[in-house]
Amino acid sequence: MNPIVAFDNRHLAIFETDIHGTIVRVNRIFEKITGYSASDMVGREPVFLSISETTDHILKDLDIDLHDGSGWHGHLICTTKSNEIFQVETTVVPLFNAANELTGLTWILRYLNDLIDIESQLIQAQRMEAVGALACGISHDFSNVLSIVSGFTSLALRSTEDDYTRRCLFNIMEASDRATDLVKQVLSFTNEESRSYVPISLRLMLKGLLKMIRSILPEAIDIQVEMGRDYFPVFGNPAQLHQVFINLTSNAAYAMRGKNGTLKIELDLADANEVPEAVSKQKQYDQFIKISIKDTGDGIEPEHLNRIFDPFFTTKERGKASGLGLSAVADILKKHSGSIYVESELGKGSVFIVILPYFRAELAKTDSPGRLPVQKQEKPIRVLFLDDEEILVEVISEGLRSYGFSVLSFTDSLEALVAFKQSPDEVDIVLTDLVMPKLTGIEFARQVMKIRPEIPVVLCTGFMKKEDREVAFSHGIKSVLMKPVLIEAIVKELSFQYWQAVSAGN
């Protein structure tokens, strides 16, 4: 085999040095990776090997025994002609002539930066998974605490007419509502919400997002928002779209790091000339929404503009990147029949423009459960309520009684099951927590419905995985309430499910 042909047709960067450490030749892959041409390097020492200034020092540092023919294998940190750092897996092979005299070295370099970027992405994904699991666990306990706070506050509001006291209680309730929104935002960010697509109001989503980003962005950054009065409905996955906008706003904040700046978010209908052709040619959509996220940072280098949506590309320092990455953002938006593009000017800042189809179907209002109002009945609805949080049992039981319900409450699932077995006809509806010692809420419901298949069961929990929700409904559970939840919402849901069961029985 012709050694020159083999040398130039490898998928590895290769160069050779003589016994003095001077480069004799380099291959094409070497030129591509380092940015140095053959004319730049032949006759010179390998200055791109940044661990040392001369080949003699490199050989000493690597402790290569050149005369036993064993060579060396390891990793080196190098620099390109434009001073970008990269890492290579390196094999150094001694070259000998027919008289077994050392004549030089062959250096074989395997470029590792792509592999390192992939590994970093996997590590980041694992970190996000761990954060998600932690957030879900914390949110369950935190939701119980918020349910207790809002529950007792609601009871207190109904028992006092003093104006000052009521103002204080309303402030507590408002703070509890804000904390509830934060819990929902965290769960959405961890992607533990349902993966299904639903109608979403971008206006309401971004308003909720602002509450989160105001608390995490530096005070030096001024946030400006312009939104029309439209709901700006889209059909999509709430968790994924939430992550898209978190990523874009955090990128904007990073672009303004260390100085005062302005983050401007605009939500409006898109003009025809603002919609990329690949999106506008989708015949099922006749109107589009434009979300602009603008910063006053340093802008993006022109040579980077065509690469910022490439996988693994980042202009952030190594170790500073977080979240999805713009490639993943673009992929999510493509799955939502949308797109993203960027406009930037050095020294003035950048604006990322997201385009999404306008969803024509009417958006369901989500401010309340939307159930039937509480109907008056001759006798109280009898509720078996089970939760392992004693204070929560107290406040919800008291709240239900204040609305005329008869409540049989338990903090132990086995005790509750024994009581139900003794008097199954004394219960009209079951309200149970999901995560409990001994029996889970789903298992408790299964045992109850073995005795009375027609009895309605409602779950009330601070966190529920998609698969748990599917299992719950497959076992006949009627609905799921997410903590923290107001007494009024529980009352509406229990009343609705009770009268549904009564109607079905007739």
GROMACS .gro file of C-alpha atoms in nm, residues 8-452:
model
  445
    8ASP     CA    1  -0.407   1.111   0.340
    9ASN     CA    2  -0.712   0.886   0.340
   10ARG     CA    3  -0.751   0.818   0.708
   11HIS     CA    4  -1.040   0.961   0.909
   12LEU     CA    5  -0.790   1.074   1.168
   13ALA     CA    6  -0.564   1.377   1.189
   14ILE     CA    7  -0.205   1.264   1.132
   15PHE     CA    8   0.128   1.440   1.124
   16GLU     CA    9   0.489   1.324   1.131
   17THR     CA   10   0.794   1.480   1.298
   18ASP     CA   11   1.165   1.411   1.255
   19ILE     CA   12   1.402   1.328   1.541
   20HIS     CA   13   1.435   1.698   1.619
   21GLY     CA   14   1.059   1.744   1.663
   22THR     CA   15   1.009   1.933   1.338
   23ILE     CA   16   0.693   1.857   1.143
   24VAL     CA   17   0.762   1.679   0.815
   25ARG     CA   18   0.410   1.643   0.680
   26VAL     CA   19   0.043   1.664   0.780
   27ASN     CA   20  -0.272   1.514   0.630
   28ARG     CA   21  -0.592   1.684   0.516
   29ILE     CA   22  -0.792   1.597   0.830
   30PHE     CA   23  -0.517   1.761   1.037
   31GLU     CA   24  -0.558   2.080   0.834
   32LYS     CA   25  -0.937   2.071   0.876
   33ILE     CA   26  -0.931   2.023   1.254
   34THR     CA   27  -0.649   2.261   1.346
   35GLY     CA   28  -0.699   2.529   1.083
   36TYR     CA   29  -0.326   2.511   1.003
   37SER     CA   30  -0.231   2.432   0.642
   38ALA     CA   31   0.063   2.212   0.549
   39SER     CA   32   0.259   2.521   0.446
   40ASP     CA   33   0.192   2.670   0.792
   41MET     CA   34   0.332   2.370   0.977
   42VAL     CA   35   0.597   2.185   0.773
   43GLY     CA   36   0.940   2.277   0.905
   44ARG     CA   37   0.801   2.397   1.240
   45GLU     CA   38   0.744   2.242   1.579
   46PRO     CA   39   0.384   2.142   1.668
   47VAL     CA   40   0.298   2.465   1.849
   48PHE     CA   41  -0.072   2.370   1.857
   49LEU     CA   42   0.007   2.111   2.127
   50SER     CA   43  -0.059   2.350   2.412
   51ILE     CA   44   0.079   2.139   2.694
   52SER     CA   45   0.430   2.259   2.613
   53GLU     CA   46   0.618   2.496   2.387
   54THR     CA   47   0.853   2.250   2.215
   55THR     CA   48   0.839   1.892   2.099
   56ASP     CA   49   1.133   1.803   2.327
   57HIS     CA   50   0.931   1.915   2.628
   58ILE     CA   51   0.625   1.729   2.504
   59LEU     CA   52   0.820   1.407   2.475
   60LYS     CA   53   0.959   1.456   2.824
   61ASP     CA   54   0.617   1.538   2.970
   62LEU     CA   55   0.462   1.228   2.814
   63ASP     CA   56   0.751   1.010   2.928
   64ILE     CA   57   0.786   0.832   2.595
   65ASP     CA   58   1.058   0.573   2.562
   66LEU     CA   59   1.133   0.623   2.195
   67HIS     CA   60   1.378   0.340   2.165
   68ASP     CA   61   1.177   0.039   2.277
   69GLY     CA   62   0.916   0.092   2.004
   70SER     CA   63   0.624   0.099   2.248
   71GLY     CA   64   0.514   0.456   2.170
   72TRP     CA   65   0.252   0.640   2.376
   73HIS     CA   66  -0.127   0.669   2.398
   74GLY     CA   67  -0.326   0.932   2.587
   75HIS     CA   68  -0.515   1.262   2.565
   76LEU     CA   69  -0.380   1.605   2.473
   77ILE     CA   70  -0.531   1.952   2.487
   78CYS     CA   71  -0.462   2.147   2.168
   79THR     CA   72  -0.541   2.485   2.015
   80THR     CA   73  -0.653   2.572   1.664
   81LYS     CA   74  -0.507   2.848   1.452
   82SER     CA   75  -0.790   3.073   1.577
   83ASN     CA   76  -0.702   2.985   1.940
   84GLU     CA   77  -1.003   2.760   2.002
   85ILE     CA   78  -0.929   2.477   2.245
   86PHE     CA   79  -0.998   2.115   2.151
   87GLN     CA   80  -0.912   1.774   2.291
   88VAL     CA   81  -0.768   1.475   2.106
   89GLU     CA   82  -0.705   1.112   2.182
   90THR     CA   83  -0.343   1.072   2.075
   91THR     CA   84  -0.127   0.778   1.970
   92VAL     CA   85   0.245   0.848   1.914
   93VAL     CA   86   0.431   0.580   1.716
   94PRO     CA   87   0.815   0.584   1.678
   95LEU     CA   88   0.949   0.542   1.323
   96PHE     CA   89   1.267   0.340   1.260
   97ASN     CA   90   1.481   0.287   0.951
   98ALA     CA   91   1.626  -0.042   0.826
   99ALA     CA   92   1.917  -0.007   1.070
  100ASN     CA   93   1.666   0.019   1.356
  101GLU     CA   94   1.756   0.382   1.411
  102LEU     CA   95   1.490   0.628   1.529
  103THR     CA   96   1.400   0.860   1.241
  104GLY     CA   97   1.090   1.034   1.371
  105LEU     CA   98   0.739   1.002   1.512
  106THR     CA   99   0.392   0.955   1.369
  107TRP     CA  100   0.123   1.139   1.567
  108ILE     CA  101  -0.233   1.009   1.522
  109LEU     CA  102  -0.502   1.237   1.663
  110ARG     CA  103  -0.867   1.148   1.715
  111TYR     CA  104  -1.087   1.457   1.759
  112LEU     CA  105  -1.291   1.429   2.081
  113ASN     CA  106  -1.486   1.753   2.112
  114ASP     CA  107  -1.803   1.614   1.950
  115LEU     CA  108  -1.793   1.315   2.185
  116ILE     CA  109  -1.734   1.545   2.483
  117ASP     CA  110  -2.029   1.763   2.378
  118ILE     CA  111  -2.253   1.457   2.350
  119GLU     CA  112  -2.137   1.335   2.690
  120SER     CA  113  -2.203   1.680   2.837
  121GLN     CA  114  -2.553   1.676   2.690
  122LEU     CA  115  -2.617   1.334   2.845
  123ILE     CA  116  -2.484   1.448   3.182
  124GLN     CA  117  -2.703   1.758   3.161
  125ALA     CA  118  -3.006   1.541   3.079
  126GLN     CA  119  -2.930   1.319   3.379
  127ARG     CA  120  -2.898   1.626   3.600
  128MET     CA  121  -3.231   1.757   3.474
  129GLU     CA  122  -3.389   1.418   3.543
  130ALA     CA  123  -3.251   1.423   3.898
  131VAL     CA  124  -3.371   1.780   3.948
  132GLY     CA  125  -3.710   1.678   3.815
  133ALA     CA  126  -3.738   1.388   4.057
  134LEU     CA  127  -3.634   1.614   4.346
  135ALA     CA  128  -3.877   1.886   4.239
  136CYS     CA  129  -4.163   1.638   4.217
  137GLY     CA  130  -4.094   1.506   4.565
  138ILE     CA  131  -4.068   1.854   4.712
  139SER     CA  132  -4.379   1.971   4.528
  140HIS     CA  133  -4.586   1.691   4.684
  141ASP     CA  134  -4.495   1.800   5.038
  142PHE     CA  135  -4.511   2.169   4.952
  143SER     CA  136  -4.855   2.126   4.798
  144ASN     CA  137  -4.980   1.973   5.123
  145VAL     CA  138  -4.846   2.273   5.316
  146LEU     CA  139  -5.012   2.517   5.076
  147SER     CA  140  -5.340   2.326   5.098
  148ILE     CA  141  -5.329   2.364   5.475
  149VAL     CA  142  -5.254   2.737   5.452
  150SER     CA  143  -5.524   2.809   5.193
  151GLY     CA  144  -5.773   2.581   5.368
  152PHE     CA  145  -5.749   2.744   5.710
  153THR     CA  146  -5.743   3.088   5.547
  154SER     CA  147  -6.064   3.008   5.362
  155LEU     CA  148  -6.227   2.891   5.684
  156ALA     CA  149  -6.114   3.204   5.865
  157LEU     CA  150  -6.253   3.427   5.590
  158ARG     CA  151  -6.593   3.268   5.630
  159SER     CA  152  -6.593   3.319   6.004
  160THR     CA  153  -6.500   3.687   6.034
  161GLU     CA  154  -6.659   4.015   5.925
  162ASP     CA  155  -6.379   4.242   6.049
  163ASP     CA  156  -6.244   4.441   5.752
  164TYR     CA  157  -5.882   4.452   5.867
  165THR     CA  158  -5.875   4.080   5.943
  166ARG     CA  159  -6.030   3.998   5.606
  167ARG     CA  160  -5.770   4.212   5.424
  168CYS     CA  161  -5.492   4.023   5.602
  169LEU     CA  162  -5.650   3.690   5.517
  170PHE     CA  163  -5.695   3.788   5.152
  171ASN     CA  164  -5.323   3.876   5.139
  172ILE     CA  165  -5.238   3.532   5.278
  173MET     CA  166  -5.463   3.370   5.019
  174GLU     CA  167  -5.301   3.571   4.740
  175ALA     CA  168  -4.952   3.466   4.856
  176SER     CA  169  -5.069   3.105   4.867
  177ASP     CA  170  -5.200   3.135   4.510
  178ARG     CA  171  -4.865   3.273   4.394
  179ALA     CA  172  -4.683   2.985   4.560
  180THR     CA  173  -4.924   2.744   4.393
  181ASP     CA  174  -4.839   2.893   4.054
  182LEU     CA  175  -4.468   2.845   4.126
  183VAL     CA  176  -4.523   2.477   4.207
  184LYS     CA  177  -4.704   2.432   3.876
  185GLN     CA  178  -4.425   2.614   3.691
  186VAL     CA  179  -4.160   2.389   3.847
  187LEU     CA  180  -4.353   2.075   3.756
  188SER     CA  181  -4.398   2.205   3.403
  189PHE     CA  182  -4.026   2.281   3.375
  190THR     CA  183  -3.932   1.928   3.482
  191ASN     CA  184  -4.152   1.793   3.204
  192GLU     CA  185  -4.353   1.575   3.440
  193GLU     CA  186  -4.674   1.714   3.302
  194SER     CA  187  -4.874   1.520   3.048
  195ARG     CA  188  -4.704   1.486   2.708
  196SER     CA  189  -5.034   1.530   2.526
  197TYR     CA  190  -5.119   1.834   2.313
  198VAL     CA  191  -5.396   2.062   2.436
  199PRO     CA  192  -5.529   2.410   2.354
  200ILE     CA  193  -5.308   2.671   2.526
  201SER     CA  194  -5.337   3.045   2.566
  202LEU     CA  195  -4.988   3.184   2.498
  203ARG     CA  196  -5.095   3.505   2.666
  204LEU     CA  197  -5.175   3.327   2.992
  205MET     CA  198  -4.869   3.102   2.963
  206LEU     CA  199  -4.631   3.395   2.919
  207LYS     CA  200  -4.797   3.589   3.203
  208GLY     CA  201  -4.733   3.290   3.428
  209LEU     CA  202  -4.379   3.259   3.297
  210LEU     CA  203  -4.306   3.621   3.384
  211LYS     CA  204  -4.368   3.550   3.750
  212MET     CA  205  -4.092   3.290   3.740
  213ILE     CA  206  -3.833   3.477   3.536
  214ARG     CA  207  -3.872   3.798   3.738
  215SER     CA  208  -3.759   3.601   4.043
  216ILE     CA  209  -3.454   3.443   3.876
  217LEU     CA  210  -3.319   3.718   3.649
  218PRO     CA  211  -3.068   3.972   3.785
  219GLU     CA  212  -3.219   4.297   3.911
  220ALA     CA  213  -3.004   4.488   3.660
  221ILE     CA  214  -3.223   4.351   3.379
  222ASP     CA  215  -3.543   4.544   3.310
  223ILE     CA  216  -3.829   4.331   3.175
  224GLN     CA  217  -4.072   4.489   2.930
  225VAL     CA  218  -4.381   4.313   2.800
  226GLU     CA  219  -4.620   4.399   2.519
  227MET     CA  220  -4.920   4.170   2.465
  228GLY     CA  221  -5.241   4.225   2.275
  229ARG     CA  222  -5.583   4.150   2.419
  230ASP     CA  223  -5.618   3.826   2.222
  231TYR     CA  224  -5.577   3.493   2.404
  232PHE     CA  225  -5.331   3.390   2.129
  233PRO     CA  226  -5.436   3.024   2.132
  234VAL     CA  227  -5.207   2.746   2.010
  235PHE     CA  228  -5.238   2.369   2.015
  236GLY     CA  229  -4.937   2.220   2.187
  237ASN     CA  230  -4.762   2.061   2.480
  238PRO     CA  231  -4.756   2.304   2.776
  239ALA     CA  232  -4.438   2.161   2.932
  240GLN     CA  233  -4.239   2.171   2.608
  241LEU     CA  234  -4.347   2.523   2.516
  242HIS     CA  235  -4.274   2.639   2.869
  243GLN     CA  236  -3.919   2.503   2.836
  244VAL     CA  237  -3.878   2.679   2.501
  245PHE     CA  238  -3.955   3.021   2.650
  246ILE     CA  239  -3.752   2.956   2.967
  247ASN     CA  240  -3.454   2.871   2.746
  248LEU     CA  241  -3.491   3.179   2.526
  249THR     CA  242  -3.531   3.419   2.819
  250SER     CA  243  -3.235   3.269   3.006
  251ASN     CA  244  -3.023   3.299   2.689
  252ALA     CA  245  -3.124   3.663   2.663
  253ALA     CA  246  -3.026   3.720   3.026
  254TYR     CA  247  -2.689   3.551   2.966
  255ALA     CA  248  -2.626   3.782   2.670
  256MET     CA  249  -2.663   4.080   2.907
  257ARG     CA  250  -2.460   3.932   3.194
  258GLY     CA  251  -2.258   4.176   3.400
  259LYS     CA  252  -2.437   4.490   3.287
  260ASN     CA  253  -2.769   4.670   3.284
  261GLY     CA  254  -2.999   4.559   3.007
  262THR     CA  255  -3.354   4.522   2.883
  263LEU     CA  256  -3.540   4.202   2.808
  264LYS     CA  257  -3.843   4.274   2.592
  265ILE     CA  258  -4.113   4.016   2.523
  266GLU     CA  259  -4.373   4.090   2.255
  267LEU     CA  260  -4.676   3.878   2.167
  268ASP     CA  261  -4.877   3.964   1.857
  269LEU     CA  262  -5.029   3.828   1.538
  270ALA     CA  263  -4.767   3.771   1.269
  271ASP     CA  264  -4.768   3.958   0.940
  272ALA     CA  265  -4.751   3.740   0.629
  273ASN     CA  266  -4.393   3.848   0.552
  274GLU     CA  267  -4.281   3.745   0.903
  275VAL     CA  268  -4.378   3.380   0.859
  276PRO     CA  269  -4.114   3.154   0.700
  277GLU     CA  270  -4.231   2.984   0.381
  278ALA     CA  271  -4.187   2.635   0.527
  279VAL     CA  272  -4.445   2.727   0.793
  280SER     CA  273  -4.685   2.942   0.590
  281LYS     CA  274  -4.736   2.675   0.322
  282GLN     CA  275  -4.914   2.452   0.575
  283LYS     CA  276  -5.267   2.482   0.436
  284GLN     CA  277  -5.445   2.390   0.758
  285TYR     CA  278  -5.339   2.723   0.915
  286ASP     CA  279  -5.446   3.067   0.795
  287GLN     CA  280  -5.300   3.280   1.075
  288PHE     CA  281  -4.988   3.274   1.289
  289ILE     CA  282  -4.868   3.413   1.621
  290LYS     CA  283  -4.533   3.588   1.668
  291ILE     CA  284  -4.345   3.586   1.998
  292SER     CA  285  -4.036   3.809   2.005
  293ILE     CA  286  -3.775   3.785   2.280
  294LYS     CA  287  -3.529   4.072   2.251
  295ASP     CA  288  -3.216   4.153   2.451
  296THR     CA  289  -2.975   4.445   2.457
  297GLY     CA  290  -2.663   4.229   2.482
  298ASP     CA  291  -2.355   4.227   2.261
  299GLY     CA  292  -2.522   4.054   1.967
  300ILE     CA  293  -2.412   3.742   1.780
  301GLU     CA  294  -2.106   3.719   1.559
  302PRO     CA  295  -2.214   3.706   1.190
  303GLU     CA  296  -2.025   3.380   1.133
  304HIS     CA  297  -2.227   3.216   1.413
  305LEU     CA  298  -2.574   3.317   1.291
  306ASN     CA  299  -2.607   3.023   1.053
  307ARG     CA  300  -2.489   2.773   1.316
  308ILE     CA  301  -2.670   2.864   1.637
  309PHE     CA  302  -2.950   2.613   1.575
  310ASP     CA  303  -2.703   2.331   1.501
  311PRO     CA  304  -2.683   2.045   1.754
  312PHE     CA  305  -2.427   2.103   2.030
  313PHE     CA  306  -2.331   2.449   1.905
  314THR     CA  307  -2.300   2.709   2.178
  315THR     CA  308  -2.131   3.045   2.222
  316LYS     CA  309  -2.132   3.005   2.599
  317GLU     CA  310  -1.820   2.917   2.792
  318ARG     CA  311  -1.774   2.546   2.861
  319GLY     CA  312  -1.965   2.455   3.175
  320LYS     CA  313  -2.197   2.757   3.144
  321ALA     CA  314  -2.449   2.601   2.905
  322SER     CA  315  -2.776   2.483   3.055
  323GLY     CA  316  -3.127   2.386   2.959
  324LEU     CA  317  -3.236   2.264   2.619
  325GLY     CA  318  -3.006   2.431   2.369
  326LEU     CA  319  -3.133   2.613   2.061
  327SER     CA  320  -3.126   2.299   1.848
  328ALA     CA  321  -3.377   2.132   2.080
  329VAL     CA  322  -3.584   2.453   2.090
  330ALA     CA  323  -3.605   2.456   1.710
  331ASP     CA  324  -3.698   2.086   1.708
  332ILE     CA  325  -3.982   2.137   1.958
  333LEU     CA  326  -4.121   2.429   1.758
  334LYS     CA  327  -4.104   2.226   1.437
  335LYS     CA  328  -4.313   1.955   1.606
  336HIS     CA  329  -4.564   2.229   1.687
  337SER     CA  330  -4.578   2.329   1.316
  338GLY     CA  331  -4.385   2.644   1.401
  339SER     CA  332  -4.035   2.784   1.360
  340ILE     CA  333  -3.775   3.016   1.508
  341TYR     CA  334  -3.527   3.258   1.357
  342VAL     CA  335  -3.293   3.526   1.488
  343GLU     CA  336  -3.198   3.881   1.399
  344SER     CA  337  -2.886   4.028   1.557
  345GLU     CA  338  -2.660   4.330   1.540
  346LEU     CA  339  -2.319   4.341   1.706
  347GLY     CA  340  -2.311   4.583   1.995
  348LYS     CA  341  -2.689   4.628   2.003
  349GLY     CA  342  -2.838   4.289   2.082
  350SER     CA  343  -3.048   4.009   1.937
  351VAL     CA  344  -3.413   3.919   1.892
  352PHE     CA  345  -3.536   3.561   1.867
  353ILE     CA  346  -3.868   3.534   1.685
  354VAL     CA  347  -4.094   3.234   1.741
  355ILE     CA  348  -4.377   3.162   1.498
  356LEU     CA  349  -4.665   2.930   1.594
  357PRO     CA  350  -4.998   2.856   1.422
  358TYR     CA  351  -5.308   3.029   1.560
  359PHE     CA  352  -5.543   2.759   1.694
  360ARG     CA  353  -5.901   2.829   1.591
  361ALA     CA  354  -6.091   2.599   1.829
  362GLU     CA  355  -6.238   2.770   2.135
  363LEU     CA  356  -6.014   2.756   2.439
  364ALA     CA  357  -6.164   2.599   2.748
  365LYS     CA  358  -6.139   2.827   3.050
  366THR     CA  359  -5.915   2.679   3.316
  367ASP     CA  360  -5.967   2.923   3.600
  368SER     CA  361  -6.195   2.679   3.781
  369PRO     CA  362  -6.292   2.315   3.753
  370GLY     CA  363  -6.590   2.426   3.544
  371ARG     CA  364  -6.821   2.180   3.711
  372LEU     CA  365  -7.187   2.207   3.795
  373PRO     CA  366  -7.271   2.429   4.090
  374VAL     CA  367  -7.340   2.265   4.422
  375GLN     CA  368  -7.695   2.135   4.420
  376LYS     CA  369  -7.912   2.151   4.725
  377GLN     CA  370  -8.005   1.811   4.866
  378GLU     CA  371  -8.236   1.694   5.139
  379LYS     CA  372  -7.960   1.507   5.319
  380PRO     CA  373  -7.586   1.580   5.326
  381ILE     CA  374  -7.348   1.404   5.088
  382ARG     CA  375  -7.147   1.152   5.288
  383VAL     CA  376  -6.774   1.167   5.213
  384LEU     CA  377  -6.502   0.926   5.319
  385PHE     CA  378  -6.187   1.139   5.320
  386LEU     CA  379  -5.841   0.980   5.347
  387ASP     CA  380  -5.504   1.158   5.368
  388ASP     CA  381  -5.196   1.078   5.576
  389GLU     CA  382  -5.138   1.450   5.653
  390GLU     CA  383  -5.327   1.502   5.979
  391ILE     CA  384  -5.357   1.881   5.964
  392LEU     CA  385  -5.472   1.865   5.602
  393VAL     CA  386  -5.742   1.615   5.700
  394GLU     CA  387  -5.857   1.856   5.968
  395VAL     CA  388  -5.883   2.162   5.745
  396ILE     CA  389  -6.046   1.992   5.445
  397SER     CA  390  -6.290   1.801   5.664
  398GLU     CA  391  -6.389   2.122   5.840
  399GLY     CA  392  -6.423   2.301   5.508
  400LEU     CA  393  -6.647   2.029   5.362
  401ARG     CA  394  -6.867   2.029   5.672
  402SER     CA  395  -6.908   2.406   5.640
  403TYR     CA  396  -7.065   2.339   5.299
  404GLY     CA  397  -7.306   2.082   5.440
  405PHE     CA  398  -7.116   1.760   5.372
  406SER     CA  399  -7.099   1.474   5.622
  407VAL     CA  400  -6.735   1.370   5.652
  408LEU     CA  401  -6.578   1.047   5.779
  409SER     CA  402  -6.204   1.121   5.787
  410PHE     CA  403  -5.895   0.900   5.825
  411THR     CA  404  -5.516   0.934   5.821
  412ASP     CA  405  -5.451   0.557   5.803
  413SER     CA  406  -5.548   0.376   5.482
  414LEU     CA  407  -5.597   0.034   5.645
  415GLU     CA  408  -5.821   0.179   5.915
  416ALA     CA  409  -6.023   0.357   5.647
  417LEU     CA  410  -6.065   0.034   5.452
  418VAL     CA  411  -6.180  -0.157   5.760
  419ALA     CA  412  -6.436   0.115   5.837
  420PHE     CA  413  -6.565   0.111   5.480
  421LYS     CA  414  -6.601  -0.268   5.480
  422GLN     CA  415  -6.806  -0.248   5.799
  423SER     CA  416  -7.051   0.010   5.660
  424PRO     CA  417  -7.010   0.039   5.281
  425ASP     CA  418  -7.357   0.185   5.228
  426GLU     CA  419  -7.289   0.473   5.468
  427VAL     CA  420  -7.056   0.642   5.215
  428ASP     CA  421  -7.168   0.831   4.901
  429ILE     CA  422  -6.828   0.930   4.761
  430VAL     CA  423  -6.457   0.879   4.839
  431LEU     CA  424  -6.188   1.149   4.840
  432THR     CA  425  -5.835   1.010   4.885
  433ASP     CA  426  -5.472   1.114   4.864
  434LEU     CA  427  -5.245   0.922   4.625
  435VAL     CA  428  -4.909   0.880   4.801
  436MET     CA  429  -4.957   0.723   5.146
  437PRO     CA  430  -4.802   0.451   5.364
  438LYS     CA  431  -4.953   0.101   5.353
  439LEU     CA  432  -5.204   0.149   5.068
  440THR     CA  433  -5.172   0.403   4.789
  441GLY     CA  434  -5.481   0.596   4.687
  442ILE     CA  435  -5.518   0.383   4.374
  443GLU     CA  436  -5.496   0.056   4.568
  444PHE     CA  437  -5.740   0.188   4.828
  445ALA     CA  438  -5.983   0.280   4.550
  446ARG     CA  439  -5.950  -0.069   4.398
  447GLN     CA  440  -6.036  -0.230   4.731
  448VAL     CA  441  -6.334   0.003   4.784
  449MET     CA  442  -6.472  -0.058   4.433
  450LYS     CA  443  -6.447  -0.435   4.479
  451ILE     CA  444  -6.717  -0.390   4.744
  452ARG     CA  445  -6.916  -0.114   4.570
   0.00000   0.00000   0.00000
